[in-house]
């Protein structure tokens, strides 16, 4: 069903609701499923079909965004020379970060993860999805039209991307080889796009271990006002 409100088209919202018992079961099952999502740093080189990656990106793009500007671009790289260029540039930045650029407190916080400047996964993973945020769009006559709440919108879309990756039975890492300006150069992106996150996607390596982490309990992440 469609109708016009003040000259603008609206479609009837398709409800999808459950009774309380079903809702409780579904929400608990999804929590348990999402609790298994982990950041993985050891990837298999096994290929993943492009169609799957397209579906993941389209899922990310269902995210809400300020004034529905959809201020994101997802660059998906499987080309091995581009992956190598990205790894080399990322390792250069990470080497600097791990050898003096990061504050001692930050280095200490990273200890339980046992990360270092080596980033094999940038070549091993079959796909790298580089998320760019678009702070403005080009209007008529090359004028700039600002987007709104860009960080929030792109963060939400990336969260949905990670959820979709997990749902497809694949793994990912949220990676920030900072500063990430080199990604704009290697991928030849326009001036209105800035790198947001670098996300290798694929299967975990056969021998894959992740840090034993604990998630905060509900009491320390939520406040209820009933
Ligand atoms: C914004 C952001 C940046 C991150 N950057 C890196 C990174 O550069 N390298 C890395 O190994 N992990 C990075 N991570 C992953 C976190 O270390 C990881 O999410 C955290 O330890 C919790 O582990 P989990 O994702 O397995 O639950 C980043 C995560 C976020 C959200």
mmCIF file of N, CA, C and O in Angstrom, residues 63-126:
data_model
loop_
_atom_site.group_PDB
_atom_site.id
_atom_site.type_symbol
_atom_site.label_atom_id
_atom_site.label_comp_id
_atom_site.label_asym_id
_atom_site.label_seq_id
_atom_site.Cartn_x
_atom_site.Cartn_y
_atom_site.Cartn_z
ATOM 1 N N UNK A 63 21.530 0.184 6.894
ATOM 2 C CA UNK A 63 21.628 0.917 8.165
ATOM 3 C C UNK A 63 20.925 2.267 8.071
ATOM 4 O O UNK A 63 20.844 2.860 6.993
ATOM 5 N N UNK A 64 20.441 2.761 9.226
ATOM 6 C CA UNK A 64 19.908 4.131 9.223
ATOM 7 C C UNK A 64 21.051 5.127 9.037
ATOM 8 O O UNK A 64 22.204 4.818 9.335
ATOM 9 N N UNK A 65 20.737 6.307 8.498
ATOM 10 C CA UNK A 65 21.771 7.343 8.363
ATOM 11 C C UNK A 65 21.115 8.708 8.453
ATOM 12 O O UNK A 65 19.931 8.858 8.123
ATOM 13 N N UNK A 66 21.904 9.695 8.914
ATOM 14 C CA UNK A 66 21.391 11.056 9.078
ATOM 15 C C UNK A 66 20.761 11.553 7.777
ATOM 16 O O UNK A 66 21.418 11.597 6.747
ATOM 17 N N UNK A 67 19.466 11.896 7.845
ATOM 18 C CA UNK A 67 18.681 12.391 6.696
ATOM 19 C C UNK A 67 18.772 11.433 5.485
ATOM 20 O O UNK A 67 18.658 11.859 4.341
ATOM 21 N N UNK A 68 18.984 10.182 5.787
ATOM 22 C CA UNK A 68 19.082 9.121 4.773
ATOM 23 C C UNK A 68 20.094 9.463 3.671
ATOM 24 O O UNK A 68 19.867 9.221 2.488
ATOM 25 N N UNK A 69 21.240 10.026 4.104
ATOM 26 C CA UNK A 69 22.256 10.405 3.108
ATOM 27 C C UNK A 69 23.152 9.227 2.736
ATOM 28 O O UNK A 69 23.940 9.323 1.795
ATOM 29 N N UNK A 70 23.099 8.148 3.533
ATOM 30 C CA UNK A 70 23.904 6.950 3.232
ATOM 31 C C UNK A 70 25.364 7.335 2.912
ATOM 32 O O UNK A 70 25.866 7.038 1.825
ATOM 33 N N UNK A 71 26.026 7.982 3.905
ATOM 34 C CA UNK A 71 27.325 8.604 3.604
ATOM 35 C C UNK A 71 28.500 7.632 3.672
ATOM 36 O O UNK A 71 29.468 7.860 4.403
ATOM 37 N N UNK A 72 28.399 6.534 2.939
ATOM 38 C CA UNK A 72 29.437 5.502 3.011
ATOM 39 C C UNK A 72 29.782 4.979 1.624
ATOM 40 O O UNK A 72 28.982 5.001 0.701
ATOM 41 N N UNK A 73 31.028 4.511 1.507
ATOM 42 C CA UNK A 73 31.453 3.740 0.329
ATOM 43 C C UNK A 73 32.221 2.536 0.860
ATOM 44 O O UNK A 73 33.085 2.679 1.734
ATOM 45 N N UNK A 74 31.892 1.371 0.361
ATOM 46 C CA UNK A 74 32.580 0.138 0.758
ATOM 47 C C UNK A 74 33.424 -0.320 -0.421
ATOM 48 O O UNK A 74 32.880 -0.661 -1.475
ATOM 49 N N UNK A 75 34.746 -0.294 -0.274
ATOM 50 C CA UNK A 75 35.619 -0.776 -1.351
ATOM 51 C C UNK A 75 36.016 -2.210 -1.012
ATOM 52 O O UNK A 75 36.582 -2.457 0.058
ATOM 53 N N UNK A 76 35.713 -3.128 -1.903
ATOM 54 C CA UNK A 76 36.012 -4.548 -1.656
ATOM 55 C C UNK A 76 37.174 -4.964 -2.554
ATOM 56 O O UNK A 76 37.079 -4.884 -3.781
ATOM 57 N N UNK A 77 38.265 -5.382 -1.921
ATOM 58 C CA UNK A 77 39.492 -5.702 -2.663
ATOM 59 C C UNK A 77 39.809 -7.188 -2.552
ATOM 60 O O UNK A 77 39.978 -7.707 -1.446
ATOM 61 N N UNK A 78 39.887 -7.861 -3.721
ATOM 62 C CA UNK A 78 40.410 -9.241 -3.715
ATOM 63 C C UNK A 78 41.695 -9.317 -4.547
ATOM 64 O O UNK A 78 42.414 -10.316 -4.497
ATOM 65 N N UNK A 79 41.989 -8.245 -5.289
ATOM 66 C CA UNK A 79 43.174 -8.186 -6.149
ATOM 67 C C UNK A 79 44.446 -8.294 -5.303
ATOM 68 O O UNK A 79 44.661 -7.505 -4.377
ATOM 69 N N UNK A 80 45.308 -9.305 -5.646
ATOM 70 C CA UNK A 80 46.421 -9.581 -4.730
ATOM 71 C C UNK A 80 47.473 -8.479 -4.745
ATOM 72 O O UNK A 80 48.075 -8.203 -3.697
ATOM 73 N N UNK A 81 47.706 -7.800 -5.897
ATOM 74 C CA UNK A 81 48.725 -6.729 -5.828
ATOM 75 C C UNK A 81 48.230 -5.556 -4.996
ATOM 76 O O UNK A 81 49.021 -4.913 -4.287
ATOM 77 N N UNK A 82 46.923 -5.293 -5.054
ATOM 78 C CA UNK A 82 46.408 -4.184 -4.221
ATOM 79 C C UNK A 82 46.478 -4.577 -2.742
ATOM 80 O O UNK A 82 46.857 -3.775 -1.885
ATOM 81 N N UNK A 83 46.161 -5.840 -2.447
ATOM 82 C CA UNK A 83 46.253 -6.287 -1.048
ATOM 83 C C UNK A 83 47.696 -6.162 -0.534
ATOM 84 O O UNK A 83 47.932 -5.729 0.591
ATOM 85 N N UNK A 84 48.648 -6.535 -1.393
ATOM 86 C CA UNK A 84 50.060 -6.427 -0.989
ATOM 87 C C UNK A 84 50.423 -4.968 -0.716
ATOM 88 O O UNK A 84 51.087 -4.652 0.286
ATOM 89 N N UNK A 85 49.990 -4.069 -1.606
ATOM 90 C CA UNK A 85 50.292 -2.636 -1.412
ATOM 91 C C UNK A 85 49.687 -2.144 -0.100
ATOM 92 O O UNK A 85 50.321 -1.383 0.653
ATOM 93 N N UNK A 86 48.467 -2.598 0.189
ATOM 94 C CA UNK A 86 47.809 -2.178 1.440
ATOM 95 C C UNK A 86 48.562 -2.736 2.645
ATOM 96 O O UNK A 86 48.823 -2.033 3.629
ATOM 97 N N UNK A 87 48.967 -4.013 2.559
ATOM 98 C CA UNK A 87 49.707 -4.604 3.685
ATOM 99 C C UNK A 87 51.015 -3.833 3.932
ATOM 100 O O UNK A 87 51.331 -3.492 5.084
ATOM 101 N N UNK A 88 51.754 -3.560 2.844
ATOM 102 C CA UNK A 88 53.050 -2.883 3.013
ATOM 103 C C UNK A 88 52.874 -1.512 3.664
ATOM 104 O O UNK A 88 53.592 -1.153 4.597
ATOM 105 N N UNK A 89 51.861 -0.754 3.160
ATOM 106 C CA UNK A 89 51.651 0.600 3.703
ATOM 107 C C UNK A 89 51.141 0.527 5.145
ATOM 108 O O UNK A 89 51.556 1.322 6.002
ATOM 109 N N UNK A 90 50.256 -0.438 5.421
ATOM 110 C CA UNK A 90 49.710 -0.582 6.779
ATOM 111 C C UNK A 90 50.829 -0.972 7.747
ATOM 112 O O UNK A 90 50.931 -0.414 8.851
ATOM 113 N N UNK A 91 51.687 -1.898 7.345
ATOM 114 C CA UNK A 91 52.763 -2.343 8.238
ATOM 115 C C UNK A 91 53.751 -1.213 8.531
ATOM 116 O O UNK A 91 54.291 -1.121 9.630
ATOM 117 N N UNK A 92 53.944 -0.346 7.534
ATOM 118 C CA UNK A 92 54.836 0.806 7.745
ATOM 119 C C UNK A 92 54.278 1.696 8.862
ATOM 120 O O UNK A 92 54.994 2.096 9.776
ATOM 121 N N UNK A 93 52.970 1.993 8.765
ATOM 122 C CA UNK A 93 52.339 2.820 9.806
ATOM 123 C C UNK A 93 52.332 2.098 11.142
ATOM 124 O O UNK A 93 52.613 2.696 12.191
ATOM 125 N N UNK A 94 51.997 0.812 11.121
ATOM 126 C CA UNK A 94 51.898 0.057 12.369
ATOM 127 C C UNK A 94 53.267 -0.084 13.034
ATOM 128 O O UNK A 94 53.385 -0.070 14.256
ATOM 129 N N UNK A 95 54.327 -0.220 12.225
ATOM 130 C CA UNK A 95 55.684 -0.299 12.780
ATOM 131 C C UNK A 95 55.966 0.958 13.611
ATOM 132 O O UNK A 95 56.453 0.890 14.737
ATOM 133 N N UNK A 96 55.630 2.123 13.008
ATOM 134 C CA UNK A 96 55.832 3.397 13.722
ATOM 135 C C UNK A 96 55.003 3.438 14.998
ATOM 136 O O UNK A 96 55.464 3.891 16.042
ATOM 137 N N UNK A 97 53.755 2.987 14.899
ATOM 138 C CA UNK A 97 52.865 3.035 16.063
ATOM 139 C C UNK A 97 53.387 2.170 17.193
ATOM 140 O O UNK A 97 53.389 2.580 18.359
ATOM 141 N N UNK A 98 53.809 0.937 16.847
ATOM 142 C CA UNK A 98 54.282 0.011 17.888
ATOM 143 C C UNK A 98 55.690 0.348 18.372
ATOM 144 O O UNK A 98 56.151 -0.205 19.356
ATOM 145 N N UNK A 99 56.395 1.230 17.656
ATOM 146 C CA UNK A 99 57.756 1.580 18.067
ATOM 147 C C UNK A 99 57.853 3.062 18.427
ATOM 148 O O UNK A 99 58.696 3.773 17.897
ATOM 149 N N UNK A 100 56.950 3.521 19.270
ATOM 150 C CA UNK A 100 57.090 4.871 19.804
ATOM 151 C C UNK A 100 55.880 5.771 19.638
ATOM 152 O O UNK A 100 55.690 6.694 20.418
ATOM 153 N N UNK A 101 55.041 5.527 18.631
ATOM 154 C CA UNK A 101 53.933 6.463 18.409
ATOM 155 C C UNK A 101 52.788 6.249 19.406
ATOM 156 O O UNK A 101 52.077 7.189 19.734
ATOM 157 N N UNK A 102 52.604 5.003 19.862
ATOM 158 C CA UNK A 102 51.511 4.747 20.806
ATOM 159 C C UNK A 102 51.999 5.002 22.229
ATOM 160 O O UNK A 102 53.118 4.614 22.582
ATOM 161 N N UNK A 103 51.148 5.636 23.034
ATOM 162 C CA UNK A 103 51.503 5.919 24.437
ATOM 163 C C UNK A 103 51.671 4.598 25.187
ATOM 164 O O UNK A 103 51.018 3.604 24.852
ATOM 165 N N UNK A 104 52.556 4.595 26.234
ATOM 166 C CA UNK A 104 52.784 3.358 27.002
ATOM 167 C C UNK A 104 51.484 2.727 27.525
ATOM 168 O O UNK A 104 51.334 1.513 27.537
ATOM 169 N N UNK A 105 50.546 3.579 27.940
ATOM 170 C CA UNK A 105 49.281 3.060 28.478
ATOM 171 C C UNK A 105 48.515 2.273 27.405
ATOM 172 O O UNK A 105 47.934 1.218 27.668
ATOM 173 N N UNK A 106 48.540 2.793 26.199
ATOM 174 C CA UNK A 106 47.861 2.136 25.073
ATOM 175 C C UNK A 106 48.533 0.781 24.783
ATOM 176 O O UNK A 106 47.865 -0.246 24.617
ATOM 177 N N UNK A 107 49.880 0.801 24.758
ATOM 178 C CA UNK A 107 50.632 -0.434 24.505
ATOM 179 C C UNK A 107 50.271 -1.485 25.559
ATOM 180 O O UNK A 107 50.116 -2.667 25.251
ATOM 181 N N UNK A 108 50.131 -1.011 26.805
ATOM 182 C CA UNK A 108 49.794 -1.929 27.895
ATOM 183 C C UNK A 108 48.385 -2.508 27.718
ATOM 184 O O UNK A 108 48.152 -3.698 27.935
ATOM 185 N N UNK A 109 47.457 -1.655 27.274
ATOM 186 C CA UNK A 109 46.076 -2.110 27.047
ATOM 187 C C UNK A 109 46.015 -3.150 25.925
ATOM 188 O O UNK A 109 45.089 -3.964 25.866
ATOM 189 N N UNK A 110 46.987 -3.078 25.011
ATOM 190 C CA UNK A 110 46.975 -4.011 23.874
ATOM 191 C C UNK A 110 47.621 -5.361 24.209
ATOM 192 O O UNK A 110 47.462 -6.328 23.458
ATOM 193 N N UNK A 111 48.347 -5.408 25.339
ATOM 194 C CA UNK A 111 49.084 -6.644 25.675
ATOM 195 C C UNK A 111 48.232 -7.924 25.639
ATOM 196 O O UNK A 111 48.661 -8.923 25.059
ATOM 197 N N UNK A 112 47.017 -7.902 26.234
ATOM 198 C CA UNK A 112 46.217 -9.149 26.226
ATOM 199 C C UNK A 112 45.868 -9.614 24.812
ATOM 200 O O UNK A 112 45.522 -10.775 24.615
ATOM 201 N N UNK A 113 45.941 -8.706 23.828
ATOM 202 C CA UNK A 113 45.603 -9.091 22.443
ATOM 203 C C UNK A 113 46.820 -9.656 21.714
ATOM 204 O O UNK A 113 46.693 -10.301 20.678
ATOM 205 N N UNK A 114 48.031 -9.336 22.245
ATOM 206 C CA UNK A 114 49.283 -9.827 21.636
ATOM 207 C C UNK A 114 49.378 -9.466 20.155
ATOM 208 O O UNK A 114 49.753 -10.296 19.320
ATOM 209 N N UNK A 115 48.988 -8.241 19.820
ATOM 210 C CA UNK A 115 49.126 -7.772 18.436
ATOM 211 C C UNK A 115 50.505 -7.136 18.277
ATOM 212 O O UNK A 115 51.129 -6.722 19.257
ATOM 213 N N UNK A 116 50.993 -7.059 17.039
ATOM 214 C CA UNK A 116 52.216 -6.309 16.758
ATOM 215 C C UNK A 116 52.083 -5.698 15.361
ATOM 216 O O UNK A 116 50.987 -5.698 14.799
ATOM 217 N N UNK A 117 53.186 -5.224 14.793
ATOM 218 C CA UNK A 117 53.067 -4.491 13.523
ATOM 219 C C UNK A 117 52.933 -5.404 12.304
ATOM 220 O O UNK A 117 52.642 -4.929 11.206
ATOM 221 N N UNK A 118 53.123 -6.696 12.487
ATOM 222 C CA UNK A 118 52.988 -7.621 11.343
ATOM 223 C C UNK A 118 51.513 -7.844 11.024
ATOM 224 O O UNK A 118 50.730 -8.162 11.916
ATOM 225 N N UNK A 119 51.141 -7.722 9.752
ATOM 226 C CA UNK A 119 49.727 -7.828 9.378
ATOM 227 C C UNK A 119 49.526 -8.809 8.210
ATOM 228 O O UNK A 119 49.009 -8.444 7.146
ATOM 229 N N UNK A 120 49.933 -10.068 8.430
ATOM 230 C CA UNK A 120 49.800 -11.101 7.387
ATOM 231 C C UNK A 120 48.368 -11.190 6.867
ATOM 232 O O UNK A 120 48.136 -11.462 5.685
ATOM 233 N N UNK A 121 47.410 -10.981 7.770
ATOM 234 C CA UNK A 121 46.012 -11.167 7.385
ATOM 235 C C UNK A 121 45.588 -10.242 6.242
ATOM 236 O O UNK A 121 44.626 -10.523 5.549
ATOM 237 N N UNK A 122 46.343 -9.155 6.039
ATOM 238 C CA UNK A 122 45.951 -8.238 4.948
ATOM 239 C C UNK A 122 46.215 -8.858 3.569
ATOM 240 O O UNK A 122 45.662 -8.405 2.570
ATOM 241 N N UNK A 123 47.068 -9.886 3.527
ATOM 242 C CA UNK A 123 47.259 -10.619 2.265
ATOM 243 C C UNK A 123 46.526 -11.956 2.281
ATOM 244 O O UNK A 123 46.065 -12.428 1.241
ATOM 245 N N UNK A 124 46.422 -12.570 3.450
ATOM 246 C CA UNK A 124 45.789 -13.892 3.536
ATOM 247 C C UNK A 124 44.281 -13.833 3.312
ATOM 248 O O UNK A 124 43.719 -14.686 2.609
ATOM 249 N N UNK A 125 43.615 -12.875 3.909
ATOM 250 C CA UNK A 125 42.152 -12.813 3.798
ATOM 251 C C UNK A 125 41.772 -12.635 2.320
ATOM 252 O O UNK A 125 42.396 -11.846 1.609
ATOM 253 N N UNK A 126 40.763 -13.370 1.855
ATOM 254 C CA UNK A 126 40.405 -13.269 0.431
ATOM 255 C C UNK A 126 39.857 -11.893 0.040
ATOM 256 O O UNK A 126 39.974 -11.473 -1.106
#
